[in-house]
Amino acid sequence: GYILKNGDGPEEVRACLRDGIIPLDRLMIETDAPYMGFNSARESYFKMEETTNEEFMALKSKKRKNLIKSIYPNVPSALPKVLEQTLSLLNEGRRERDENEISMEEGAAAIFANSVKFFDIKTK
């Protein structure tokens, strides 16, 4: 595995993805990735909460707005946004190196396979 954080903050992670330092066959993603900069994950999560969560809607409007601004929902439904941003950075570097881009399907399949292998998940 790779351990990051030389003090460069979020840009270190972005640079590792752009520069191809982390090979695709070793890459995994998680929902706790606010450094990736995908603001729409937060908004889409809370839009869903507004339509399905009575407790959330029972909060006063100001409280709901402050909640939306103050936290990032680390929920499984955010994974497609994490994948999208991750692949965007990977592909930015791949274009610069004149390499083929990775599609969402290819990226998702590779990351799923990595997770299955890492966690020793039995798939059959």
mmCIF file of C-alpha atoms in Angstrom:
data_model
loop_
_atom_site.group_PDB
_atom_site.id
_atom_site.type_symbol
_atom_site.label_atom_id
_atom_site.label_comp_id
_atom_site.label_asym_id
_atom_site.label_seq_id
_atom_site.Cartn_x
_atom_site.Cartn_y
_atom_site.Cartn_z
ATOM 1 C CA GLY A 1 0.000 0.000 0.000
ATOM 2 C CA TYR A 2 0.849 3.652 -0.108
ATOM 3 C CA ILE A 3 0.920 6.045 2.799
ATOM 4 C CA LEU A 4 0.571 9.679 1.843
ATOM 5 C CA LYS A 5 0.604 12.978 3.665
ATOM 6 C CA ASN A 6 4.085 14.472 3.446
ATOM 7 C CA GLY A 7 2.517 17.672 4.645
ATOM 8 C CA ASP A 8 1.330 18.697 1.192
ATOM 9 C CA GLY A 9 -2.315 18.168 2.134
ATOM 10 C CA PRO A 10 -4.949 17.321 -0.447
ATOM 11 C CA GLU A 11 -2.741 18.285 -3.372
ATOM 12 C CA GLU A 12 -0.444 15.357 -2.563
ATOM 13 C CA VAL A 13 -3.293 12.922 -3.152
ATOM 14 C CA ARG A 14 -4.333 14.657 -6.380
ATOM 15 C CA ALA A 15 -0.715 14.692 -7.626
ATOM 16 C CA CYS A 16 -0.278 10.972 -6.902
ATOM 17 C CA LEU A 17 -3.369 10.237 -8.985
ATOM 18 C CA ARG A 18 -2.394 12.583 -11.834
ATOM 19 C CA ASP A 19 1.218 11.370 -11.878
ATOM 20 C CA GLY A 20 0.234 7.698 -11.984
ATOM 21 C CA ILE A 21 2.115 6.919 -8.764
ATOM 22 C CA ILE A 22 -0.624 4.615 -7.531
ATOM 23 C CA PRO A 23 -1.180 1.788 -10.012
ATOM 24 C CA LEU A 24 -4.788 1.043 -10.916
ATOM 25 C CA ASP A 25 -4.424 -2.552 -9.751
ATOM 26 C CA ARG A 26 -3.663 -1.257 -6.215
ATOM 27 C CA LEU A 27 -6.156 1.593 -5.996
ATOM 28 C CA MET A 28 -9.158 1.554 -3.671
ATOM 29 C CA ILE A 29 -11.555 4.386 -2.859
ATOM 30 C CA GLU A 30 -13.599 5.298 0.185
ATOM 31 C CA THR A 31 -16.335 7.735 1.096
ATOM 32 C CA ASP A 32 -14.153 9.707 3.505
ATOM 33 C CA ALA A 33 -12.511 11.667 0.712
ATOM 34 C CA PRO A 34 -13.590 15.293 1.046
ATOM 35 C CA TYR A 35 -10.201 16.389 -0.313
ATOM 36 C CA MET A 36 -11.281 15.160 -3.728
ATOM 37 C CA GLY A 37 -13.492 18.194 -4.225
ATOM 38 C CA PHE A 38 -16.795 16.773 -5.398
ATOM 39 C CA ASN A 39 -19.284 19.189 -3.891
ATOM 40 C CA SER A 40 -22.253 17.681 -5.664
ATOM 41 C CA ALA A 41 -22.075 14.566 -3.460
ATOM 42 C CA ARG A 42 -23.125 16.604 -0.439
ATOM 43 C CA GLU A 43 -25.992 18.314 -2.253
ATOM 44 C CA SER A 44 -27.298 15.117 -3.836
ATOM 45 C CA TYR A 45 -27.196 13.352 -0.467
ATOM 46 C CA PHE A 46 -29.211 16.060 1.254
ATOM 47 C CA LYS A 47 -31.698 16.271 -1.617
ATOM 48 C CA MET A 48 -32.379 12.585 -1.010
ATOM 49 C CA GLU A 49 -32.696 13.247 2.730
ATOM 50 C CA GLU A 50 -35.270 15.954 2.025
ATOM 51 C CA THR A 51 -37.465 13.483 0.184
ATOM 52 C CA THR A 52 -37.044 10.472 2.473
ATOM 53 C CA ASN A 53 -36.071 11.596 5.988
ATOM 54 C CA GLU A 54 -38.810 13.098 8.146
ATOM 55 C CA GLU A 55 -36.400 13.901 11.004
ATOM 56 C CA PHE A 56 -34.190 15.909 8.656
ATOM 57 C CA MET A 57 -37.187 17.797 7.323
ATOM 58 C CA ALA A 58 -38.444 18.458 10.877
ATOM 59 C CA LEU A 59 -35.347 20.596 11.506
ATOM 60 C CA LYS A 60 -35.783 24.329 11.067
ATOM 61 C CA SER A 61 -34.695 25.581 7.658
ATOM 62 C CA LYS A 62 -31.678 27.435 9.066
ATOM 63 C CA LYS A 63 -30.549 24.338 11.003
ATOM 64 C CA ARG A 64 -30.853 22.199 7.832
ATOM 65 C CA LYS A 65 -28.813 24.722 5.814
ATOM 66 C CA ASN A 66 -26.102 24.868 8.471
ATOM 67 C CA LEU A 67 -26.005 21.093 8.616
ATOM 68 C CA ILE A 68 -25.629 20.884 4.852
ATOM 69 C CA LYS A 69 -22.746 23.376 4.900
ATOM 70 C CA SER A 70 -20.951 21.907 7.889
ATOM 71 C CA ILE A 71 -20.698 18.187 7.241
ATOM 72 C CA TYR A 72 -19.783 15.860 4.468
ATOM 73 C CA PRO A 73 -21.896 12.708 4.398
ATOM 74 C CA ASN A 74 -19.561 9.733 4.301
ATOM 75 C CA VAL A 75 -22.137 7.389 2.885
ATOM 76 C CA PRO A 76 -21.831 4.567 0.338
ATOM 77 C CA SER A 77 -23.959 6.525 -2.135
ATOM 78 C CA ALA A 78 -21.055 9.008 -2.429
ATOM 79 C CA LEU A 79 -18.749 6.371 -3.947
ATOM 80 C CA PRO A 80 -19.724 7.106 -7.565
ATOM 81 C CA LYS A 81 -18.711 10.746 -7.029
ATOM 82 C CA VAL A 82 -15.407 9.669 -5.452
ATOM 83 C CA LEU A 83 -14.811 7.323 -8.403
ATOM 84 C CA GLU A 84 -15.697 10.029 -10.910
ATOM 85 C CA GLN A 85 -13.257 12.533 -9.374
ATOM 86 C CA THR A 86 -10.554 9.895 -8.956
ATOM 87 C CA LEU A 87 -10.807 8.871 -12.605
ATOM 88 C CA SER A 88 -10.854 12.495 -13.695
ATOM 89 C CA LEU A 89 -7.466 13.018 -12.036
ATOM 90 C CA LEU A 90 -6.081 9.691 -13.263
ATOM 91 C CA ASN A 91 -7.183 10.459 -16.813
ATOM 92 C CA GLU A 92 -5.775 13.985 -16.694
ATOM 93 C CA GLY A 93 -2.340 12.461 -16.108
ATOM 94 C CA ARG A 94 -2.897 9.695 -18.625
ATOM 95 C CA ARG A 95 -3.713 12.270 -21.323
ATOM 96 C CA GLU A 96 -0.494 14.144 -20.517
ATOM 97 C CA ARG A 97 1.466 10.873 -20.830
ATOM 98 C CA ASP A 98 -0.400 9.985 -24.043
ATOM 99 C CA GLU A 99 -1.964 6.889 -22.440
ATOM 100 C CA ASN A 100 -5.463 5.514 -22.948
ATOM 101 C CA GLU A 101 -8.072 6.879 -20.579
ATOM 102 C CA ILE A 102 -9.874 4.680 -18.074
ATOM 103 C CA SER A 103 -13.673 4.539 -18.406
ATOM 104 C CA MET A 104 -15.999 4.599 -15.401
ATOM 105 C CA GLU A 105 -16.810 0.931 -16.026
ATOM 106 C CA GLU A 106 -13.140 -0.078 -16.235
ATOM 107 C CA GLY A 107 -12.264 1.957 -13.150
ATOM 108 C CA ALA A 108 -15.170 0.579 -11.125
ATOM 109 C CA ALA A 109 -14.337 -3.000 -12.135
ATOM 110 C CA ALA A 110 -10.641 -2.596 -11.257
ATOM 111 C CA ILE A 111 -11.366 -0.964 -7.903
ATOM 112 C CA PHE A 112 -13.987 -3.594 -7.070
ATOM 113 C CA ALA A 113 -11.493 -6.359 -7.894
ATOM 114 C CA ASN A 114 -8.849 -4.663 -5.719
ATOM 115 C CA SER A 115 -11.264 -4.459 -2.804
ATOM 116 C CA VAL A 116 -12.291 -8.110 -3.175
ATOM 117 C CA LYS A 117 -8.634 -9.146 -3.163
ATOM 118 C CA PHE A 118 -7.607 -6.826 -0.309
ATOM 119 C CA PHE A 119 -10.461 -7.824 1.997
ATOM 120 C CA ASP A 120 -10.388 -11.466 0.851
ATOM 121 C CA ILE A 121 -14.077 -11.344 -0.042
ATOM 122 C CA LYS A 122 -15.497 -14.584 -1.342
ATOM 123 C CA THR A 123 -17.547 -13.802 -4.433
ATOM 124 C CA LYS A 124 -18.875 -17.274 -5.177
#
